[in-house]
Amino acid sequence: MSRGVVKIKSWEEFKRLATELKPRAIVYNIEQSVPARELTSLRLILPGQGVQYVFLDFPKGETLRETGISLRKDEKGNIYLEDEDVISFVKKQLNREELIVCSYWTI
């Protein structure tokens, strides 16, 4: 059995694992570069037995490359992701409204 952290390269693979493992919760982290208008990325963490599966998604145009989640822009031109957009997307894609989807910074 794997131990530690396993990087998942595609949203479809992460989704398949999440469907199979049926976790109680998935953790996410929205990562901002400095300056924020340069890069905003999303990290999803799926806990498994003795392992964490990690998926990273990066911008391509006005959305994230793999998930297609829309990027927003504030009045200064800074690009960001809205927490609610991430939470809603994950719950919808996994068809699990009861799933806990929380920010890394709130646990």
mmCIF file with all atom_site columns, N, CA, C and O in Angstrom, residues 76-106:
data_model
loop_
_atom_site.group_PDB
_atom_site.id
_atom_site.type_symbol
_atom_site.label_atom_id
_atom_site.label_alt_id
_atom_site.label_comp_id
_atom_site.label_asym_id
_atom_site.label_entity_id
_atom_site.label_seq_id
_atom_site.pdbx_PDB_ins_code
_atom_site.Cartn_x
_atom_site.Cartn_y
_atom_site.Cartn_z
_atom_site.occupancy
_atom_site.B_iso_or_equiv
_atom_site.pdbx_formal_charge
_atom_site.auth_seq_id
_atom_site.auth_comp_id
_atom_site.auth_asym_id
_atom_site.auth_atom_id
_atom_site.pdbx_PDB_model_num
ATOM 1   N N  . LYS A 1 76  ? -8.929  45.563 -9.459  1.00 0.00 ? 76  LYS A N  1
ATOM 2   C CA . LYS A 1 76  ? -7.514  45.878 -9.732  1.00 0.00 ? 76  LYS A CA 1
ATOM 3   C C  . LYS A 1 76  ? -6.903  44.929 -10.758 1.00 0.00 ? 76  LYS A C  1
ATOM 4   O O  . LYS A 1 76  ? -5.722  45.009 -11.049 1.00 0.00 ? 76  LYS A O  1
ATOM 5   N N  . GLY A 1 77  ? -7.711  43.993 -11.245 1.00 0.00 ? 77  GLY A N  1
ATOM 6   C CA . GLY A 1 77  ? -7.217  43.043 -12.241 1.00 0.00 ? 77  GLY A CA 1
ATOM 7   C C  . GLY A 1 77  ? -6.617  41.778 -11.653 1.00 0.00 ? 77  GLY A C  1
ATOM 8   O O  . GLY A 1 77  ? -6.073  40.953 -12.377 1.00 0.00 ? 77  GLY A O  1
ATOM 9   N N  . ASN A 1 78  ? -6.719  41.610 -10.337 1.00 0.00 ? 78  ASN A N  1
ATOM 10  C CA . ASN A 1 78  ? -6.211  40.405 -9.690  1.00 0.00 ? 78  ASN A CA 1
ATOM 11  C C  . ASN A 1 78  ? -7.150  39.233 -9.952  1.00 0.00 ? 78  ASN A C  1
ATOM 12  O O  . ASN A 1 78  ? -8.362  39.358 -9.792  1.00 0.00 ? 78  ASN A O  1
ATOM 13  N N  . ILE A 1 79  ? -6.577  38.116 -10.334 1.00 0.00 ? 79  ILE A N  1
ATOM 14  C CA . ILE A 1 79  ? -7.352  36.911 -10.630 1.00 0.00 ? 79  ILE A CA 1
ATOM 15  C C  . ILE A 1 79  ? -7.500  36.101 -9.343  1.00 0.00 ? 79  ILE A C  1
ATOM 16  O O  . ILE A 1 79  ? -6.559  35.971 -8.566  1.00 0.00 ? 79  ILE A O  1
ATOM 17  N N  . TYR A 1 80  ? -8.700  35.553 -9.131  1.00 0.00 ? 80  TYR A N  1
ATOM 18  C CA . TYR A 1 80  ? -8.914  34.748 -7.934  1.00 0.00 ? 80  TYR A CA 1
ATOM 19  C C  . TYR A 1 80  ? -10.005 33.710 -8.178  1.00 0.00 ? 80  TYR A C  1
ATOM 20  O O  . TYR A 1 80  ? -10.748 33.773 -9.144  1.00 0.00 ? 80  TYR A O  1
ATOM 21  N N  . LEU A 1 81  ? -10.059 32.745 -7.279  1.00 0.00 ? 81  LEU A N  1
ATOM 22  C CA . LEU A 1 81  ? -11.119 31.735 -7.257  1.00 0.00 ? 81  LEU A CA 1
ATOM 23  C C  . LEU A 1 81  ? -12.005 32.022 -6.062  1.00 0.00 ? 81  LEU A C  1
ATOM 24  O O  . LEU A 1 81  ? -11.513 32.373 -4.988  1.00 0.00 ? 81  LEU A O  1
ATOM 25  N N  . GLU A 1 82  ? -13.276 31.820 -6.231  1.00 0.00 ? 82  GLU A N  1
ATOM 26  C CA . GLU A 1 82  ? -14.247 31.994 -5.149  1.00 0.00 ? 82  GLU A CA 1
ATOM 27  C C  . GLU A 1 82  ? -14.410 30.639 -4.460  1.00 0.00 ? 82  GLU A C  1
ATOM 28  O O  . GLU A 1 82  ? -14.605 29.617 -5.115  1.00 0.00 ? 82  GLU A O  1
ATOM 29  N N  . ASP A 1 83  ? -14.335 30.634 -3.125  1.00 0.00 ? 83  ASP A N  1
ATOM 30  C CA . ASP A 1 83  ? -14.478 29.385 -2.370  1.00 0.00 ? 83  ASP A CA 1
ATOM 31  C C  . ASP A 1 83  ? -15.744 28.634 -2.761  1.00 0.00 ? 83  ASP A C  1
ATOM 32  O O  . ASP A 1 83  ? -15.717 27.427 -2.973  1.00 0.00 ? 83  ASP A O  1
ATOM 33  N N  . GLU A 1 84  ? -16.851 29.349 -2.835  1.00 0.00 ? 84  GLU A N  1
ATOM 34  C CA . GLU A 1 84  ? -18.136 28.710 -3.127  1.00 0.00 ? 84  GLU A CA 1
ATOM 35  C C  . GLU A 1 84  ? -18.140 28.039 -4.504  1.00 0.00 ? 84  GLU A C  1
ATOM 36  O O  . GLU A 1 84  ? -18.783 27.008 -4.692  1.00 0.00 ? 84  GLU A O  1
ATOM 37  N N  . ASP A 1 85  ? -17.415 28.608 -5.471  1.00 0.00 ? 85  ASP A N  1
ATOM 38  C CA . ASP A 1 85  ? -17.321 27.989 -6.802  1.00 0.00 ? 85  ASP A CA 1
ATOM 39  C C  . ASP A 1 85  ? -16.629 26.629 -6.724  1.00 0.00 ? 85  ASP A C  1
ATOM 40  O O  . ASP A 1 85  ? -17.035 25.667 -7.368  1.00 0.00 ? 85  ASP A O  1
ATOM 41  N N  . VAL A 1 86  ? -15.573 26.552 -5.925  1.00 0.00 ? 86  VAL A N  1
ATOM 42  C CA . VAL A 1 86  ? -14.829 25.296 -5.758  1.00 0.00 ? 86  VAL A CA 1
ATOM 43  C C  . VAL A 1 86  ? -15.703 24.263 -5.047  1.00 0.00 ? 86  VAL A C  1
ATOM 44  O O  . VAL A 1 86  ? -15.831 23.122 -5.504  1.00 0.00 ? 86  VAL A O  1
ATOM 45  N N  . ILE A 1 87  ? -16.316 24.656 -3.955  1.00 0.00 ? 87  ILE A N  1
ATOM 46  C CA . ILE A 1 87  ? -17.144 23.742 -3.164  1.00 0.00 ? 87  ILE A CA 1
ATOM 47  C C  . ILE A 1 87  ? -18.305 23.200 -3.999  1.00 0.00 ? 87  ILE A C  1
ATOM 48  O O  . ILE A 1 87  ? -18.540 21.987 -4.035  1.00 0.00 ? 87  ILE A O  1
ATOM 49  N N  . SER A 1 88  ? -18.997 24.082 -4.682  1.00 0.00 ? 88  SER A N  1
ATOM 50  C CA . SER A 1 88  ? -20.127 23.687 -5.512  1.00 0.00 ? 88  SER A CA 1
ATOM 51  C C  . SER A 1 88  ? -19.691 22.742 -6.635  1.00 0.00 ? 88  SER A C  1
ATOM 52  O O  . SER A 1 88  ? -20.346 21.729 -6.896  1.00 0.00 ? 88  SER A O  1
ATOM 53  N N  . PHE A 1 89  ? -18.588 23.050 -7.285  1.00 0.00 ? 89  PHE A N  1
ATOM 54  C CA . PHE A 1 89  ? -18.083 22.217 -8.376  1.00 0.00 ? 89  PHE A CA 1
ATOM 55  C C  . PHE A 1 89  ? -17.784 20.797 -7.893  1.00 0.00 ? 89  PHE A C  1
ATOM 56  O O  . PHE A 1 89  ? -18.216 19.822 -8.507  1.00 0.00 ? 89  PHE A O  1
ATOM 57  N N  . VAL A 1 90  ? -17.042 20.679 -6.800  1.00 0.00 ? 90  VAL A N  1
ATOM 58  C CA . VAL A 1 90  ? -16.642 19.352 -6.302  1.00 0.00 ? 90  VAL A CA 1
ATOM 59  C C  . VAL A 1 90  ? -17.876 18.536 -5.913  1.00 0.00 ? 90  VAL A C  1
ATOM 60  O O  . VAL A 1 90  ? -17.999 17.369 -6.293  1.00 0.00 ? 90  VAL A O  1
ATOM 61  N N  . LYS A 1 91  ? -18.797 19.126 -5.181  1.00 0.00 ? 91  LYS A N  1
ATOM 62  C CA . LYS A 1 91  ? -20.005 18.406 -4.763  1.00 0.00 ? 91  LYS A CA 1
ATOM 63  C C  . LYS A 1 91  ? -20.832 17.954 -5.960  1.00 0.00 ? 91  LYS A C  1
ATOM 64  O O  . LYS A 1 91  ? -21.322 16.829 -5.998  1.00 0.00 ? 91  LYS A O  1
ATOM 65  N N  . LYS A 1 92  ? -20.968 18.844 -6.942  1.00 0.00 ? 92  LYS A N  1
ATOM 66  C CA . LYS A 1 92  ? -21.749 18.530 -8.140  1.00 0.00 ? 92  LYS A CA 1
ATOM 67  C C  . LYS A 1 92  ? -21.092 17.420 -8.955  1.00 0.00 ? 92  LYS A C  1
ATOM 68  O O  . LYS A 1 92  ? -21.744 16.477 -9.389  1.00 0.00 ? 92  LYS A O  1
ATOM 69  N N  . GLN A 1 93  ? -19.785 17.544 -9.181  1.00 0.00 ? 93  GLN A N  1
ATOM 70  C CA . GLN A 1 93  ? -19.057 16.571 -9.989  1.00 0.00 ? 93  GLN A CA 1
ATOM 71  C C  . GLN A 1 93  ? -19.065 15.175 -9.354  1.00 0.00 ? 93  GLN A C  1
ATOM 72  O O  . GLN A 1 93  ? -19.104 14.170 -10.060 1.00 0.00 ? 93  GLN A O  1
ATOM 73  N N  . LEU A 1 94  ? -18.991 15.132 -8.032  1.00 0.00 ? 94  LEU A N  1
ATOM 74  C CA . LEU A 1 94  ? -18.976 13.845 -7.333  1.00 0.00 ? 94  LEU A CA 1
ATOM 75  C C  . LEU A 1 94  ? -20.381 13.385 -6.957  1.00 0.00 ? 94  LEU A C  1
ATOM 76  O O  . LEU A 1 94  ? -20.548 12.304 -6.397  1.00 0.00 ? 94  LEU A O  1
ATOM 77  N N  . ASN A 1 95  ? -21.375 14.235 -7.250  1.00 0.00 ? 95  ASN A N  1
ATOM 78  C CA . ASN A 1 95  ? -22.773 13.916 -6.970  1.00 0.00 ? 95  ASN A CA 1
ATOM 79  C C  . ASN A 1 95  ? -22.972 13.550 -5.495  1.00 0.00 ? 95  ASN A C  1
ATOM 80  O O  . ASN A 1 95  ? -23.604 12.553 -5.167  1.00 0.00 ? 95  ASN A O  1
ATOM 81  N N  . ARG A 1 96  ? -22.391 14.426 -4.621  1.00 0.00 ? 96  ARG A N  1
ATOM 82  C CA . ARG A 1 96  ? -22.461 14.181 -3.178  1.00 0.00 ? 96  ARG A CA 1
ATOM 83  C C  . ARG A 1 96  ? -22.651 15.491 -2.432  1.00 0.00 ? 96  ARG A C  1
ATOM 84  O O  . ARG A 1 96  ? -21.697 16.116 -1.997  1.00 0.00 ? 96  ARG A O  1
ATOM 85  N N  . GLU A 1 97  ? -23.883 15.897 -2.286  1.00 0.00 ? 97  GLU A N  1
ATOM 86  C CA . GLU A 1 97  ? -24.182 17.156 -1.595  1.00 0.00 ? 97  GLU A CA 1
ATOM 87  C C  . GLU A 1 97  ? -23.783 17.120 -0.122  1.00 0.00 ? 97  GLU A C  1
ATOM 88  O O  . GLU A 1 97  ? -23.510 18.153 0.474   1.00 0.00 ? 97  GLU A O  1
ATOM 89  N N  . GLU A 1 98  ? -23.733 15.921 0.483   1.00 0.00 ? 98  GLU A N  1
ATOM 90  C CA . GLU A 1 98  ? -23.376 15.811 1.897   1.00 0.00 ? 98  GLU A CA 1
ATOM 91  C C  . GLU A 1 98  ? -21.868 15.854 2.133   1.00 0.00 ? 98  GLU A C  1
ATOM 92  O O  . GLU A 1 98  ? -21.405 15.955 3.273   1.00 0.00 ? 98  GLU A O  1
ATOM 93  N N  . LEU A 1 99  ? -21.074 15.786 1.073   1.00 0.00 ? 99  LEU A N  1
ATOM 94  C CA . LEU A 1 99  ? -19.615 15.787 1.172   1.00 0.00 ? 99  LEU A CA 1
ATOM 95  C C  . LEU A 1 99  ? -19.128 17.087 1.814   1.00 0.00 ? 99  LEU A C  1
ATOM 96  O O  . LEU A 1 99  ? -19.575 18.170 1.455   1.00 0.00 ? 99  LEU A O  1
ATOM 97  N N  . ILE A 1 100 ? -18.224 16.971 2.758   1.00 0.00 ? 100 ILE A N  1
ATOM 98  C CA . ILE A 1 100 ? -17.606 18.143 3.366   1.00 0.00 ? 100 ILE A CA 1
ATOM 99  C C  . ILE A 1 100 ? -16.453 18.565 2.457   1.00 0.00 ? 100 ILE A C  1
ATOM 100 O O  . ILE A 1 100 ? -15.551 17.770 2.189   1.00 0.00 ? 100 ILE A O  1
ATOM 101 N N  . VAL A 1 101 ? -16.519 19.781 1.962   1.00 0.00 ? 101 VAL A N  1
ATOM 102 C CA . VAL A 1 101 ? -15.456 20.338 1.123   1.00 0.00 ? 101 VAL A CA 1
ATOM 103 C C  . VAL A 1 101 ? -14.999 21.597 1.846   1.00 0.00 ? 101 VAL A C  1
ATOM 104 O O  . VAL A 1 101 ? -15.736 22.575 1.923   1.00 0.00 ? 101 VAL A O  1
ATOM 105 N N  . CYS A 1 102 ? -13.815 21.537 2.435   1.00 0.00 ? 102 CYS A N  1
ATOM 106 C CA . CYS A 1 102 ? -13.379 22.661 3.256   1.00 0.00 ? 102 CYS A CA 1
ATOM 107 C C  . CYS A 1 102 ? -11.990 23.126 2.865   1.00 0.00 ? 102 CYS A C  1
ATOM 108 O O  . CYS A 1 102 ? -11.167 22.362 2.386   1.00 0.00 ? 102 CYS A O  1
ATOM 109 N N  . SER A 1 103 ? -11.754 24.388 3.141   1.00 0.00 ? 103 SER A N  1
ATOM 110 C CA . SER A 1 103 ? -10.461 24.992 2.878   1.00 0.00 ? 103 SER A CA 1
ATOM 111 C C  . SER A 1 103 ? -9.418  24.429 3.830   1.00 0.00 ? 103 SER A C  1
ATOM 112 O O  . SER A 1 103 ? -9.693  24.195 5.021   1.00 0.00 ? 103 SER A O  1
ATOM 113 N N  . TYR A 1 104 ? -8.230  24.262 3.325   1.00 0.00 ? 104 TYR A N  1
ATOM 114 C CA . TYR A 1 104 ? -7.107  23.812 4.137   1.00 0.00 ? 104 TYR A CA 1
ATOM 115 C C  . TYR A 1 104 ? -6.920  24.733 5.344   1.00 0.00 ? 104 TYR A C  1
ATOM 116 O O  . TYR A 1 104 ? -6.552  24.296 6.410   1.00 0.00 ? 104 TYR A O  1
ATOM 117 N N  . TRP A 1 105 ? -7.223  25.993 5.168   1.00 0.00 ? 105 TRP A N  1
ATOM 118 C CA . TRP A 1 105 ? -6.992  26.983 6.214   1.00 0.00 ? 105 TRP A CA 1
ATOM 119 C C  . TRP A 1 105 ? -8.083  26.995 7.276   1.00 0.00 ? 105 TRP A C  1
ATOM 120 O O  . TRP A 1 105 ? -7.976  27.685 8.271   1.00 0.00 ? 105 TRP A O  1
ATOM 121 N N  . THR A 1 106 ? -9.162  26.236 7.089   1.00 0.00 ? 106 THR A N  1
ATOM 122 C CA . THR A 1 106 ? -10.227 26.226 8.097   1.00 0.00 ? 106 THR A CA 1
ATOM 123 C C  . THR A 1 106 ? -10.218 24.964 8.947   1.00 0.00 ? 106 THR A C  1
ATOM 124 O O  . THR A 1 106 ? -11.047 24.825 9.825   1.00 0.00 ? 106 THR A O  1
#
